[in-house]
Amino acid sequence: MVKLDITKTYGVFGKANSGKTTWIKEHIAQLDPQDLWIFDYNRYDFIEWLEVCDHLWLNDTGTPEEAQLFMEAAYSKKNNPDDPKEVPRSDWTFVVLEEADNYIPRQLPGIKRFVNTARNRNIGFIVSAKRPKSVPPIYRTRFDYLVVFHSTLPEDIEYVTEWMGYKVGSDEHRMIDGLMRSMTQGEYFVCDLNNGAVSEVMKLDLGKQPEREGSFKAGEHGQMPEAPGSINAAPVGKE
């Protein structure tokens, strides 16, 4: 399994029960729990972190205002460094925003500030949602990676296509459409938004429980996998 880069930002999208939460749990299990801030919208998805993570927030009201309070709390714990690139990875915080469909679209001031500038305060994050279109267009440039699971709504597939830098109606759009519709539970692909590279389809081991590793130290953070090439270079699909 590839290691999560605590200095990066991820959008994880797909229909209910497609594998999003399992992917997140597998990857944050690599982190020191004390580096984590988790907004558990469903109140039980990350309950196993309750005894080890001081910043597990069990959603109470379900309102965007509560999500904003959580983001403001996480945001306030980090000072603004002179240059985030010079901050050791061991000094970064990583935030998980689950079921973001329910609050990201509201664009409350604290939510906008977090998504737009969290990385300037050495905070990486995951935004997880059923619908990629729930993320407003003004936020799209704040993400490094898309992790895409099964989805069938044409408007969401079109949105992902545009987010990846391709035109709706293009050959790439048709490829992405076929891929998102055909993937089964636990299957996903990753798009590196910084260079347009797209991974092969990968599959989660849904029967395996993630084991939390030791704390992250400077130099231990890996990148997402090098993709075999961009969509332009080679078709993306299953083996």
mmCIF file of C-alpha atoms in Angstrom:
data_model
loop_
_atom_site.group_PDB
_atom_site.id
_atom_site.type_symbol
_atom_site.label_atom_id
_atom_site.label_comp_id
_atom_site.label_asym_id
_atom_site.label_seq_id
_atom_site.Cartn_x
_atom_site.Cartn_y
_atom_site.Cartn_z
ATOM 1 C CA MET A 1 0.000 0.000 0.000
ATOM 2 C CA VAL A 2 1.280 3.459 -0.872
ATOM 3 C CA LYS A 3 1.923 5.914 1.910
ATOM 4 C CA LEU A 4 -0.118 9.017 2.415
ATOM 5 C CA ASP A 5 1.789 12.275 2.047
ATOM 6 C CA ILE A 6 0.805 14.383 5.028
ATOM 7 C CA THR A 7 1.722 17.566 3.136
ATOM 8 C CA LYS A 8 -0.764 16.955 0.309
ATOM 9 C CA THR A 9 -4.506 17.344 -0.204
ATOM 10 C CA TYR A 10 -6.876 14.652 -1.442
ATOM 11 C CA GLY A 11 -10.421 14.475 -2.735
ATOM 12 C CA VAL A 12 -11.964 11.022 -2.243
ATOM 13 C CA PHE A 13 -15.224 10.519 -4.132
ATOM 14 C CA GLY A 14 -17.697 7.748 -4.917
ATOM 15 C CA LYS A 15 -21.130 6.368 -4.208
ATOM 16 C CA ALA A 16 -22.118 5.007 -0.796
ATOM 17 C CA ASN A 17 -20.358 1.739 0.074
ATOM 18 C CA SER A 18 -17.901 2.105 -2.793
ATOM 19 C CA GLY A 19 -14.860 1.979 -0.478
ATOM 20 C CA LYS A 20 -14.087 5.619 0.403
ATOM 21 C CA THR A 21 -13.987 5.232 4.182
ATOM 22 C CA THR A 22 -11.967 2.020 3.960
ATOM 23 C CA TRP A 23 -9.403 3.788 1.747
ATOM 24 C CA ILE A 24 -9.135 6.675 4.195
ATOM 25 C CA LYS A 25 -8.784 4.404 7.232
ATOM 26 C CA GLU A 26 -6.084 2.326 5.541
ATOM 27 C CA HIS A 27 -4.067 5.400 4.685
ATOM 28 C CA ILE A 28 -4.420 7.418 7.888
ATOM 29 C CA ALA A 29 -3.473 4.284 9.829
ATOM 30 C CA GLN A 30 0.089 5.092 8.742
ATOM 31 C CA LEU A 31 0.022 8.367 10.668
ATOM 32 C CA ASP A 32 0.711 9.179 14.282
ATOM 33 C CA PRO A 33 -2.843 9.523 15.714
ATOM 34 C CA GLN A 34 -1.780 12.715 17.463
ATOM 35 C CA ASP A 35 -1.124 14.306 14.046
ATOM 36 C CA LEU A 36 -4.728 13.643 13.039
ATOM 37 C CA TRP A 37 -7.883 15.722 13.242
ATOM 38 C CA ILE A 38 -10.941 13.705 12.157
ATOM 39 C CA PHE A 39 -14.446 15.042 11.595
ATOM 40 C CA ASP A 40 -16.543 11.875 11.924
ATOM 41 C CA TYR A 41 -19.814 13.001 10.400
ATOM 42 C CA ASN A 42 -21.525 9.645 10.926
ATOM 43 C CA ARG A 43 -20.235 9.389 14.533
ATOM 44 C CA TYR A 44 -19.062 5.789 14.171
ATOM 45 C CA ASP A 45 -16.921 5.464 11.045
ATOM 46 C CA PHE A 46 -13.676 6.303 12.900
ATOM 47 C CA ILE A 47 -14.672 5.254 16.404
ATOM 48 C CA GLU A 48 -11.609 3.000 16.711
ATOM 49 C CA TRP A 49 -9.504 6.171 16.857
ATOM 50 C CA LEU A 50 -11.400 7.437 19.906
ATOM 51 C CA GLU A 51 -8.871 6.263 22.506
ATOM 52 C CA VAL A 52 -5.738 7.207 20.563
ATOM 53 C CA CYS A 53 -6.654 10.414 18.748
ATOM 54 C CA ASP A 54 -7.197 13.539 20.828
ATOM 55 C CA HIS A 55 -8.867 15.309 17.937
ATOM 56 C CA LEU A 56 -11.633 12.920 16.880
ATOM 57 C CA TRP A 57 -14.760 15.060 16.573
ATOM 58 C CA LEU A 58 -18.009 13.068 16.640
ATOM 59 C CA ASN A 59 -20.539 15.126 14.721
ATOM 60 C CA ASP A 60 -23.423 16.255 16.917
ATOM 61 C CA THR A 61 -25.740 18.586 15.005
ATOM 62 C CA GLY A 62 -24.983 17.690 11.389
ATOM 63 C CA THR A 63 -24.873 21.360 10.434
ATOM 64 C CA PRO A 64 -22.313 23.169 8.281
ATOM 65 C CA GLU A 65 -21.773 25.468 11.262
ATOM 66 C CA GLU A 66 -20.496 22.563 13.347
ATOM 67 C CA ALA A 67 -18.145 21.490 10.554
ATOM 68 C CA GLN A 68 -16.919 25.073 10.431
ATOM 69 C CA LEU A 69 -16.202 24.997 14.196
ATOM 70 C CA PHE A 70 -14.130 21.856 13.713
ATOM 71 C CA MET A 71 -12.125 23.380 10.859
ATOM 72 C CA GLU A 72 -11.541 26.590 12.778
ATOM 73 C CA ALA A 73 -10.244 24.567 15.751
ATOM 74 C CA ALA A 74 -7.842 22.577 13.565
ATOM 75 C CA TYR A 75 -6.779 25.719 11.714
ATOM 76 C CA SER A 76 -6.026 27.636 14.914
ATOM 77 C CA LYS A 77 -3.595 24.992 16.184
ATOM 78 C CA LYS A 78 -1.044 25.728 13.494
ATOM 79 C CA ASN A 79 0.954 28.921 13.123
ATOM 80 C CA ASN A 80 1.577 30.385 9.719
ATOM 81 C CA PRO A 81 5.183 29.431 8.809
ATOM 82 C CA ASP A 82 7.419 31.630 6.709
ATOM 83 C CA ASP A 83 7.589 28.910 4.075
ATOM 84 C CA PRO A 84 5.513 25.693 4.399
ATOM 85 C CA LYS A 85 8.015 23.909 2.145
ATOM 86 C CA GLU A 86 10.661 24.308 4.854
ATOM 87 C CA VAL A 87 8.517 22.796 7.632
ATOM 88 C CA PRO A 88 9.538 19.187 8.437
ATOM 89 C CA ARG A 89 6.833 16.703 7.576
ATOM 90 C CA SER A 90 6.852 15.571 11.196
ATOM 91 C CA ASP A 91 5.461 19.015 12.107
ATOM 92 C CA TRP A 92 2.467 18.805 9.797
ATOM 93 C CA THR A 93 -1.117 18.052 10.823
ATOM 94 C CA PHE A 94 -3.545 16.018 8.719
ATOM 95 C CA VAL A 95 -7.300 16.614 8.715
ATOM 96 C CA VAL A 96 -10.053 14.235 7.569
ATOM 97 C CA LEU A 97 -13.349 15.805 6.486
ATOM 98 C CA GLU A 98 -15.875 13.005 6.058
ATOM 99 C CA GLU A 99 -19.240 13.230 4.246
ATOM 100 C CA ALA A 100 -18.329 16.698 3.037
ATOM 101 C CA ASP A 101 -21.369 16.842 0.749
ATOM 102 C CA ASN A 102 -23.231 18.000 3.844
ATOM 103 C CA TYR A 103 -21.198 21.149 4.519
ATOM 104 C CA ILE A 104 -18.566 21.999 1.888
ATOM 105 C CA PRO A 105 -21.114 23.495 -0.546
ATOM 106 C CA ARG A 106 -22.159 26.141 2.002
ATOM 107 C CA GLN A 107 -18.847 28.032 1.716
ATOM 108 C CA LEU A 108 -19.050 29.484 5.211
ATOM 109 C CA PRO A 109 -16.125 31.821 6.021
ATOM 110 C CA GLY A 110 -14.300 29.297 8.220
ATOM 111 C CA ILE A 111 -14.748 26.546 5.649
ATOM 112 C CA LYS A 112 -13.469 28.753 2.816
ATOM 113 C CA ARG A 113 -10.470 29.841 4.859
ATOM 114 C CA PHE A 114 -9.587 26.257 5.760
ATOM 115 C CA VAL A 115 -9.830 24.796 2.251
ATOM 116 C CA ASN A 116 -8.062 27.735 0.622
ATOM 117 C CA THR A 117 -5.213 28.286 3.084
ATOM 118 C CA ALA A 118 -4.817 25.258 5.386
ATOM 119 C CA ARG A 119 -1.702 24.115 3.570
ATOM 120 C CA ASN A 120 -0.125 27.521 4.200
ATOM 121 C CA ARG A 121 -0.353 26.598 7.888
ATOM 122 C CA ASN A 122 1.236 23.151 7.341
ATOM 123 C CA ILE A 123 -2.062 21.260 7.331
ATOM 124 C CA GLY A 124 -2.804 18.553 4.768
ATOM 125 C CA PHE A 125 -6.299 17.157 4.375
ATOM 126 C CA ILE A 126 -8.750 14.706 2.848
ATOM 127 C CA VAL A 127 -12.193 15.791 1.691
ATOM 128 C CA SER A 128 -14.457 12.767 1.266
ATOM 129 C CA ALA A 129 -17.858 12.992 -0.418
ATOM 130 C CA LYS A 130 -20.295 10.924 -2.401
ATOM 131 C CA ARG A 131 -20.542 13.585 -5.069
ATOM 132 C CA PRO A 132 -17.461 15.349 -6.444
ATOM 133 C CA LYS A 133 -19.744 18.128 -7.660
ATOM 134 C CA SER A 134 -20.421 19.046 -4.024
ATOM 135 C CA VAL A 135 -16.943 20.647 -4.007
ATOM 136 C CA PRO A 136 -17.355 24.177 -5.425
ATOM 137 C CA PRO A 137 -15.199 24.994 -8.460
ATOM 138 C CA ILE A 138 -13.273 27.663 -6.527
ATOM 139 C CA TYR A 139 -11.771 24.893 -4.346
ATOM 140 C CA ARG A 140 -10.619 22.592 -7.119
ATOM 141 C CA THR A 141 -7.144 24.087 -7.442
ATOM 142 C CA ARG A 142 -6.503 23.339 -3.744
ATOM 143 C CA PHE A 143 -6.291 19.589 -4.322
ATOM 144 C CA ASP A 144 -3.256 17.514 -5.285
ATOM 145 C CA TYR A 145 -4.983 14.178 -5.860
ATOM 146 C CA LEU A 146 -8.373 12.772 -6.765
ATOM 147 C CA VAL A 147 -9.158 9.263 -5.504
ATOM 148 C CA VAL A 148 -12.148 8.151 -7.555
ATOM 149 C CA PHE A 149 -14.474 5.244 -6.784
ATOM 150 C CA HIS A 150 -17.615 4.007 -8.543
ATOM 151 C CA SER A 151 -20.083 6.667 -9.648
ATOM 152 C CA THR A 152 -22.828 6.784 -12.269
ATOM 153 C CA LEU A 153 -24.314 10.290 -12.229
ATOM 154 C CA PRO A 154 -23.413 11.947 -15.556
ATOM 155 C CA GLU A 155 -22.944 15.382 -13.981
ATOM 156 C CA ASP A 156 -20.443 13.987 -11.447
ATOM 157 C CA ILE A 157 -18.531 12.147 -14.157
ATOM 158 C CA GLU A 158 -18.409 15.331 -16.227
ATOM 159 C CA TYR A 159 -17.228 17.285 -13.191
ATOM 160 C CA VAL A 160 -14.399 14.828 -12.525
ATOM 161 C CA THR A 161 -13.449 14.964 -16.209
ATOM 162 C CA GLU A 162 -13.159 18.759 -16.116
ATOM 163 C CA TRP A 163 -11.359 18.644 -12.768
ATOM 164 C CA MET A 164 -8.783 16.339 -14.356
ATOM 165 C CA GLY A 165 -8.286 18.872 -17.139
ATOM 166 C CA TYR A 166 -10.240 17.292 -19.999
ATOM 167 C CA LYS A 167 -13.193 18.492 -22.037
ATOM 168 C CA VAL A 168 -16.635 16.957 -21.724
ATOM 169 C CA GLY A 169 -17.333 14.993 -24.903
ATOM 170 C CA SER A 170 -13.665 14.202 -25.519
ATOM 171 C CA ASP A 171 -12.188 10.719 -25.845
ATOM 172 C CA GLU A 172 -10.765 11.140 -22.340
ATOM 173 C CA HIS A 173 -14.232 11.936 -21.013
ATOM 174 C CA ARG A 174 -15.644 8.787 -22.572
ATOM 175 C CA MET A 175 -12.820 6.747 -21.045
ATOM 176 C CA ILE A 176 -13.367 8.237 -17.588
ATOM 177 C CA ASP A 177 -17.117 7.717 -17.924
ATOM 178 C CA GLY A 178 -16.686 4.040 -18.724
ATOM 179 C CA LEU A 179 -14.194 3.613 -15.928
ATOM 180 C CA MET A 180 -16.270 5.276 -13.204
ATOM 181 C CA ARG A 181 -19.393 3.373 -14.191
ATOM 182 C CA SER A 182 -17.739 -0.041 -14.461
ATOM 183 C CA MET A 183 -15.655 -0.114 -11.276
ATOM 184 C CA THR A 184 -16.964 -2.461 -8.598
ATOM 185 C CA GLN A 185 -16.922 -2.073 -4.819
ATOM 186 C CA GLY A 186 -13.411 -1.326 -3.575
ATOM 187 C CA GLU A 187 -12.013 -0.415 -7.006
ATOM 188 C CA TYR A 188 -10.614 3.055 -7.583
ATOM 189 C CA PHE A 189 -8.089 5.077 -9.520
ATOM 190 C CA VAL A 190 -5.922 8.040 -8.510
ATOM 191 C CA CYS A 191 -5.328 11.180 -10.544
ATOM 192 C CA ASP A 192 -2.311 13.351 -9.768
ATOM 193 C CA LEU A 193 -3.710 16.789 -10.509
ATOM 194 C CA ASN A 194 -0.277 18.371 -10.599
ATOM 195 C CA ASN A 195 0.857 16.465 -13.674
ATOM 196 C CA GLY A 196 -2.307 14.840 -15.044
ATOM 197 C CA ALA A 197 -1.066 11.290 -14.486
ATOM 198 C CA VAL A 198 -3.715 8.651 -13.814
ATOM 199 C CA SER A 199 -3.039 5.348 -12.095
ATOM 200 C CA GLU A 200 -4.270 1.936 -13.061
ATOM 201 C CA VAL A 201 -7.430 0.736 -11.359
ATOM 202 C CA MET A 202 -6.537 -0.546 -7.908
ATOM 203 C CA LYS A 203 -8.641 -2.601 -5.496
ATOM 204 C CA LEU A 204 -8.951 -2.448 -1.744
ATOM 205 C CA ASP A 205 -8.806 -5.575 0.400
ATOM 206 C CA LEU A 206 -12.191 -4.989 2.013
ATOM 207 C CA GLY A 207 -11.773 -7.911 4.390
ATOM 208 C CA LYS A 208 -8.560 -6.568 5.933
ATOM 209 C CA GLN A 209 -8.521 -4.292 8.958
ATOM 210 C CA PRO A 210 -5.868 -1.560 8.764
ATOM 211 C CA GLU A 211 -3.095 -1.669 11.321
ATOM 212 C CA ARG A 212 -1.907 1.651 12.648
ATOM 213 C CA GLU A 213 1.813 2.120 12.236
ATOM 214 C CA GLY A 214 4.183 4.115 14.386
ATOM 215 C CA SER A 215 4.429 7.868 14.188
ATOM 216 C CA PHE A 216 5.534 9.572 11.029
ATOM 217 C CA LYS A 217 9.029 11.014 11.135
ATOM 218 C CA ALA A 218 10.666 13.391 8.721
ATOM 219 C CA GLY A 219 11.642 11.557 5.568
ATOM 220 C CA GLU A 220 9.216 8.663 6.033
ATOM 221 C CA HIS A 221 6.397 10.082 3.942
ATOM 222 C CA GLY A 222 5.912 8.534 0.543
ATOM 223 C CA GLN A 223 4.144 9.958 -2.478
ATOM 224 C CA MET A 224 1.141 8.490 -4.198
ATOM 225 C CA PRO A 225 2.262 5.963 -6.813
ATOM 226 C CA GLU A 226 3.874 7.091 -10.003
ATOM 227 C CA ALA A 227 1.216 6.496 -12.608
ATOM 228 C CA PRO A 228 2.002 4.651 -15.809
ATOM 229 C CA GLY A 229 1.178 7.800 -17.753
ATOM 230 C CA SER A 230 -1.459 10.375 -18.389
ATOM 231 C CA ILE A 231 -4.712 9.593 -20.116
ATOM 232 C CA ASN A 232 -3.207 11.194 -23.196
ATOM 233 C CA ALA A 233 -0.313 8.747 -23.141
ATOM 234 C CA ALA A 234 -2.193 5.510 -22.623
ATOM 235 C CA PRO A 235 -5.752 4.324 -22.002
ATOM 236 C CA VAL A 236 -6.708 3.959 -18.368
ATOM 237 C CA GLY A 237 -8.454 0.749 -17.473
ATOM 238 C CA LYS A 238 -8.423 -2.569 -15.746
ATOM 239 C CA GLU A 239 -5.875 -5.198 -16.430
#
